[in-house]
XYZ file of N, CA and C in Angstrom:
450
model
N -2.172 48.944 2.038
C -3.334 48.153 2.369
C -2.894 47.011 3.290
N -3.693 46.766 4.317
C -3.368 45.707 5.270
C -3.452 44.342 4.583
N -2.697 43.420 5.094
C -2.618 42.077 4.527
C -3.983 41.390 4.498
N -4.720 41.470 5.577
C -6.020 40.804 5.625
C -6.988 41.416 4.604
N -6.870 42.723 4.374
C -7.717 43.379 3.373
C -7.356 42.921 1.961
N -6.050 42.773 1.699
C -5.613 42.267 0.380
C -6.135 40.856 0.152
N -6.055 40.033 1.186
C -6.527 38.648 1.073
C -8.030 38.632 0.818
N -8.775 39.487 1.517
C -10.226 39.556 1.315
C -10.552 39.964 -0.116
N -9.841 40.949 -0.630
C -10.044 41.388 -2.021
C -9.748 40.258 -2.994
N -8.647 39.568 -2.769
C -8.260 38.473 -3.657
C -9.228 37.295 -3.548
N -9.791 37.096 -2.352
C -10.804 36.051 -2.189
C -12.028 36.359 -3.047
N -12.453 37.603 -3.023
C -13.612 38.019 -3.822
C -13.334 37.798 -5.306
N -12.139 38.169 -5.744
C -11.774 37.976 -7.148
C -11.749 36.494 -7.506
N -11.233 35.662 -6.614
C -11.167 34.215 -6.869
C -12.567 33.609 -6.913
N -13.461 34.108 -6.061
C -14.845 33.619 -6.086
C -15.509 33.967 -7.415
N -15.310 35.205 -7.857
C -15.902 35.633 -9.124
C -15.357 34.824 -10.295
N -14.065 34.490 -10.228
C -13.421 33.730 -11.305
C -13.646 32.224 -11.144
N -14.316 31.830 -10.054
C -14.540 30.413 -9.744
C -13.221 29.632 -9.703
N -12.220 30.260 -9.120
C -10.885 29.675 -9.008
C -10.748 29.017 -7.630
N -11.205 27.767 -7.515
C -11.202 27.066 -6.232
C -9.779 26.798 -5.718
N -8.843 26.581 -6.637
C -7.466 26.284 -6.228
C -6.851 27.475 -5.490
N -7.237 28.686 -5.853
C -6.729 29.886 -5.198
C -7.595 30.266 -3.992
N -8.875 30.007 -4.093
C -9.810 30.407 -3.056
C -9.578 29.659 -1.738
N -9.322 28.362 -1.817
C -9.164 27.550 -0.599
C -8.039 28.058 0.305
N -6.821 28.270 -0.216
C -5.767 28.754 0.688
C -6.025 30.182 1.185
N -6.714 30.996 0.372
C -7.011 32.356 0.820
C -8.011 32.346 1.974
N -9.013 31.481 1.878
C -9.982 31.360 2.975
C -9.287 30.885 4.251
N -8.416 29.903 4.089
C -7.691 29.363 5.235
C -6.795 30.450 5.857
N -6.150 31.256 5.019
C -5.272 32.318 5.519
C -6.083 33.381 6.261
N -7.219 33.756 5.685
C -8.047 34.774 6.345
C -8.553 34.261 7.687
N -8.966 33.002 7.736
C -9.438 32.426 8.994
C -8.322 32.424 10.033
N -7.114 32.061 9.623
C -5.982 32.038 10.557
C -5.680 33.443 11.073
N -5.735 34.431 10.183
C -5.478 35.813 10.598
C -6.559 36.299 11.570
N -7.801 35.992 11.264
C -8.889 36.423 12.141
C -8.806 35.718 13.499
N -8.443 34.434 13.493
C -8.281 33.709 14.757
C -7.189 34.336 15.615
N -6.077 34.702 14.989
C -4.982 35.324 15.732
C -5.413 36.678 16.296
N -6.214 37.429 15.525
C -6.714 38.708 16.032
C -7.591 38.490 17.263
N -8.421 37.457 17.233
C -9.283 37.159 18.373
C -8.427 36.760 19.580
N -7.394 35.948 19.341
C -6.485 35.548 20.425
C -5.840 36.765 21.074
N -5.383 37.687 20.232
C -4.684 38.870 20.735
C -5.645 39.928 21.270
N -6.894 39.898 20.808
C -7.863 40.894 21.245
C -7.663 42.247 20.600
N -6.975 42.279 19.491
C -6.713 43.529 18.768
C -6.337 43.187 17.334
N -6.421 44.166 16.426
C -5.980 43.905 15.048
C -4.468 43.631 15.014
N -4.057 42.773 14.095
C -2.641 42.439 13.969
C -1.908 43.540 13.208
N -0.643 43.780 13.587
C 0.165 44.665 12.760
C 0.767 43.817 11.634
N 1.393 44.456 10.673
C 1.869 43.739 9.484
C 2.862 42.619 9.796
N 3.887 42.838 10.643
C 4.808 41.724 10.939
C 4.103 40.520 11.562
N 3.121 40.767 12.426
C 2.388 39.661 13.032
C 1.577 38.910 11.980
N 0.946 39.654 11.081
C 0.152 39.032 10.013
C 1.059 38.203 9.102
N 2.228 38.737 8.781
C 3.172 37.997 7.941
C 3.658 36.743 8.652
N 3.795 36.816 9.960
C 4.227 35.653 10.728
C 3.174 34.543 10.662
N 1.896 34.926 10.681
C 0.814 33.947 10.572
C 0.894 33.252 9.213
N 1.064 34.026 8.144
C 1.157 33.462 6.796
C 2.387 32.557 6.694
N 3.509 32.998 7.267
C 4.729 32.186 7.233
C 4.525 30.856 7.957
N 3.778 30.873 9.055
C 3.540 29.617 9.780
C 2.640 28.688 8.966
N 1.697 29.249 8.216
C 0.854 28.426 7.343
C 1.691 27.769 6.249
N 2.643 28.514 5.716
C 3.532 27.970 4.685
C 4.387 26.850 5.272
N 4.890 27.069 6.481
C 5.703 26.036 7.140
C 4.875 24.768 7.346
N 3.619 24.918 7.756
C 2.744 23.757 7.932
C 2.577 23.011 6.613
N 2.422 23.748 5.523
C 2.261 23.124 4.200
C 3.529 22.354 3.814
N 4.694 22.929 4.113
C 5.957 22.246 3.780
C 6.084 20.941 4.561
N 5.703 20.982 5.826
C 5.737 19.761 6.641
C 4.768 18.717 6.087
N 3.596 19.166 5.658
C 2.599 18.255 5.079
C 3.128 17.618 3.803
N 3.781 18.423 2.966
C 4.336 17.898 1.712
C 5.314 16.769 2.010
N 6.169 16.998 2.998
C 7.154 15.981 3.386
C 6.445 14.687 3.791
N 5.395 14.804 4.595
C 4.656 13.624 5.048
C 3.928 12.935 3.891
N 3.321 13.727 3.009
C 2.607 13.147 1.871
C 3.561 12.396 0.951
N 4.749 12.933 0.756
C 5.726 12.258 -0.117
C 6.200 10.953 0.518
N 6.371 10.957 1.827
C 6.752 9.721 2.516
C 5.659 8.670 2.362
N 4.408 9.130 2.320
C 3.277 8.223 2.196
C 2.918 7.901 0.758
N 3.694 8.432 -0.198
C 3.444 8.141 -1.605
C 2.227 8.858 -2.168
N 1.845 9.985 -1.581
C 0.675 10.723 -2.051
C 1.103 11.997 -2.774
N 1.650 11.836 -3.971
C 2.122 12.981 -4.750
C 0.995 13.941 -5.095
N -0.243 13.425 -5.275
C -1.373 14.290 -5.607
C -1.625 15.315 -4.494
N -1.589 14.860 -3.255
C -1.798 15.766 -2.125
C -0.602 16.698 -1.931
N 0.595 16.197 -2.194
C 1.791 17.035 -2.096
C 1.728 18.169 -3.122
N 1.242 17.866 -4.325
C 1.127 18.889 -5.370
C 0.102 19.950 -4.967
N -0.987 19.521 -4.345
C -2.020 20.468 -3.887
C -1.437 21.412 -2.833
N -0.708 20.853 -1.892
C -0.091 21.668 -0.836
C 0.933 22.635 -1.438
N 1.672 22.162 -2.421
C 2.668 22.997 -3.081
C 2.006 24.189 -3.776
N 0.868 23.955 -4.398
C 0.128 25.041 -5.048
C -0.357 26.050 -4.003
N -0.763 25.561 -2.850
C -1.196 26.466 -1.782
C -0.028 27.314 -1.290
N 1.153 26.727 -1.194
C 2.339 27.482 -0.780
C 2.599 28.609 -1.759
N 2.502 28.311 -3.054
C 2.741 29.327 -4.077
C 1.779 30.497 -3.901
N 0.513 30.193 -3.634
C -0.488 31.246 -3.426
C -0.140 32.079 -2.192
N 0.191 31.416 -1.093
C 0.464 32.115 0.160
C 1.740 32.942 0.102
N 2.747 32.457 -0.617
C 4.021 33.180 -0.697
C 3.861 34.545 -1.350
N 2.817 34.721 -2.132
C 2.573 36.014 -2.753
C 2.234 37.107 -1.748
N 1.929 36.726 -0.514
C 1.564 37.693 0.516
C 2.704 37.997 1.484
N 3.850 37.419 1.228
C 5.023 37.680 2.057
C 6.032 38.493 1.260
N 6.881 39.248 1.953
C 7.955 39.939 1.228
C 8.892 38.901 0.620
N 9.656 39.286 -0.394
C 10.572 38.310 -0.996
C 11.570 37.794 0.039
N 12.002 36.529 -0.133
C 12.939 35.967 0.842
C 14.252 36.751 0.888
N 14.907 36.676 2.034
C 16.167 37.375 2.247
C 17.258 36.738 1.381
N 18.125 37.558 0.855
C 19.249 37.093 0.053
C 20.146 36.185 0.911
N 20.526 35.017 0.390
C 21.366 34.095 1.179
C 22.660 34.717 1.700
N 23.231 35.675 0.964
C 24.473 36.297 1.435
C 24.209 37.133 2.694
N 23.023 37.737 2.788
C 22.662 38.505 3.983
C 22.510 37.556 5.174
N 21.898 36.402 4.934
C 21.725 35.412 5.996
C 23.093 34.911 6.462
N 23.961 34.614 5.506
C 25.284 34.102 5.863
C 26.072 35.132 6.672
N 25.983 36.396 6.277
C 26.681 37.455 7.013
C 26.119 37.557 8.438
N 24.778 37.468 8.585
C 24.162 37.532 9.917
C 24.615 36.358 10.780
N 24.743 35.177 10.175
C 25.213 33.996 10.907
C 26.656 34.208 11.365
N 27.508 34.684 10.462
C 28.909 34.925 10.822
C 29.026 35.938 11.956
N 28.226 37.014 11.868
C 28.265 38.038 12.917
C 27.786 37.466 14.251
N 26.722 36.666 14.217
C 26.183 36.090 15.453
C 27.164 35.101 16.078
N 27.863 34.335 15.243
C 28.864 33.391 15.756
C 29.991 34.157 16.440
N 30.458 35.216 15.783
C 31.537 36.017 16.353
C 31.082 36.679 17.657
N 29.880 37.235 17.663
C 29.365 37.927 18.844
C 29.185 36.973 20.023
N 28.687 35.763 19.737
C 28.436 34.794 20.808
C 29.713 34.068 21.215
N 30.761 34.193 20.413
C 31.988 33.463 20.704
C 31.767 31.969 20.575
N 30.881 31.596 19.662
C 30.490 30.195 19.495
C 31.614 29.388 18.861
N 31.780 28.168 19.381
C 32.818 27.306 18.843
C 32.348 25.882 18.593
N 31.206 25.506 19.172
C 30.772 24.118 19.042
C 29.258 24.026 18.893
N 28.773 22.807 18.736
C 27.349 22.545 18.565
C 26.540 22.983 19.781
N 27.165 23.073 20.927
C 26.455 23.493 22.138
C 25.982 24.944 22.041
N 26.590 25.714 21.132
C 26.289 27.139 21.012
C 25.229 27.449 19.959
N 24.648 26.427 19.328
C 23.683 26.648 18.247
C 22.523 27.522 18.699
N 21.990 27.264 19.873
C 20.840 28.021 20.377
C 21.128 29.503 20.510
N 22.283 29.833 21.099
C 22.646 31.248 21.268
C 22.852 31.918 19.920
N 23.494 31.215 18.999
C 23.738 31.783 17.666
C 22.416 31.994 16.929
N 21.525 31.006 17.007
C 20.218 31.118 16.337
C 19.454 32.329 16.857
N 19.495 32.539 18.160
C 18.795 33.682 18.752
C 19.345 34.988 18.185
N 20.658 35.078 18.078
C 21.289 36.284 17.533
C 20.965 36.497 16.067
N 20.988 35.423 15.296
C 20.704 35.522 13.856
C 19.263 35.952 13.640
N 18.341 35.291 14.327
C 16.921 35.585 14.109
C 16.567 36.999 14.555
N 17.230 37.515 15.585
C 16.961 38.894 15.997
C 17.499 39.874 14.959
N 18.631 39.536 14.326
C 19.174 40.388 13.263
C 18.263 40.409 12.036
N 17.623 39.286 11.767
C 16.800 39.155 10.559
C 15.310 39.337 10.848
N 14.972 39.839 12.034
C 13.564 40.018 12.401
C 12.844 40.906 11.387
N 11.614 40.520 11.065
C 10.810 41.292 10.134
C 11.077 40.971 8.673
N 11.977 40.047 8.430
C 12.289 39.659 7.057
C 11.849 38.207 6.857
N 11.528 37.886 5.613
C 11.081 36.519 5.307
C 12.301 35.611 5.236
N 12.537 34.895 6.326
C 13.688 33.996 6.384
C 13.226 32.644 6.919
N 13.743 31.580 6.315
C 13.382 30.228 6.706
C 14.278 29.787 7.863
N 13.673 29.595 9.028
C 14.432 29.230 10.222
C 15.177 27.920 10.078
N 14.590 26.970 9.367
C 15.244 25.671 9.173
C 16.530 25.841 8.372
N 16.467 26.679 7.333
C 17.651 26.916 6.499
C 18.740 27.612 7.327
N 18.339 28.570 8.147
C 19.303 29.272 9.003
C 19.937 28.285 9.977
N 19.121 27.409 10.569
C 19.629 26.428 11.521
C 20.649 25.509 10.859
N 20.363 25.056 9.640
C 21.304 24.182 8.927
C 22.623 24.902 8.665
N 22.537 26.187 8.295
C 23.748 26.960 8.034
C 24.563 27.140 9.312
N 23.896 27.440 10.416
C 24.588 27.605 11.704
C 25.288 26.306 12.089
N 24.569 25.182 11.972
C 25.157 23.885 12.324
C 26.373 23.567 11.440
N 26.254 23.885 10.162
C 27.368 23.623 9.238
C 28.587 24.451 9.623
N 28.370 25.720 9.941
C 29.495 26.596 10.297
C 30.130 26.238 11.633
N 29.315 25.665 12.530
C 29.848 25.264 13.830
C 30.351 23.820 13.819
N 30.277 23.179 12.667
C 30.770 21.816 12.545
C 29.890 20.800 13.239
N 28.606 21.100 13.352
C 27.697 20.193 14.049
C 26.770 19.464 13.066
N 27.026 19.599 11.788
C 26.105 19.034 10.795
C 26.136 17.541 10.755
């Protein structure tokens, strides 16, 4: 079943259960998916749909950081609950050992030795891990640490 269809089904179930905490992020996700389809002028394939959901999760994480800086734990908790709901529509995250191996391979392939090579290494790592649920920020931190640029 396509991702947007699963979200629509779950939205209907949340409406019937009067579960507003679950319904709000599902509506937002469906709207984002439909907007992307309109932008592209065609239905999204699964990796594209997952990328939309992943970007929504990233936005929520950034919001949480800002809310905590502003002392708004109530809003941070709401965003965190939305992340939990959205993560159910993504494949499980990649095992850290797989990410580390991809980073090591990309460093070796690029012949990277310093912080100047982070961009080339990141490109290699992300292409190796394409289609998998991987946090780019975490990968970037690992690359910087291995290249001594942390």
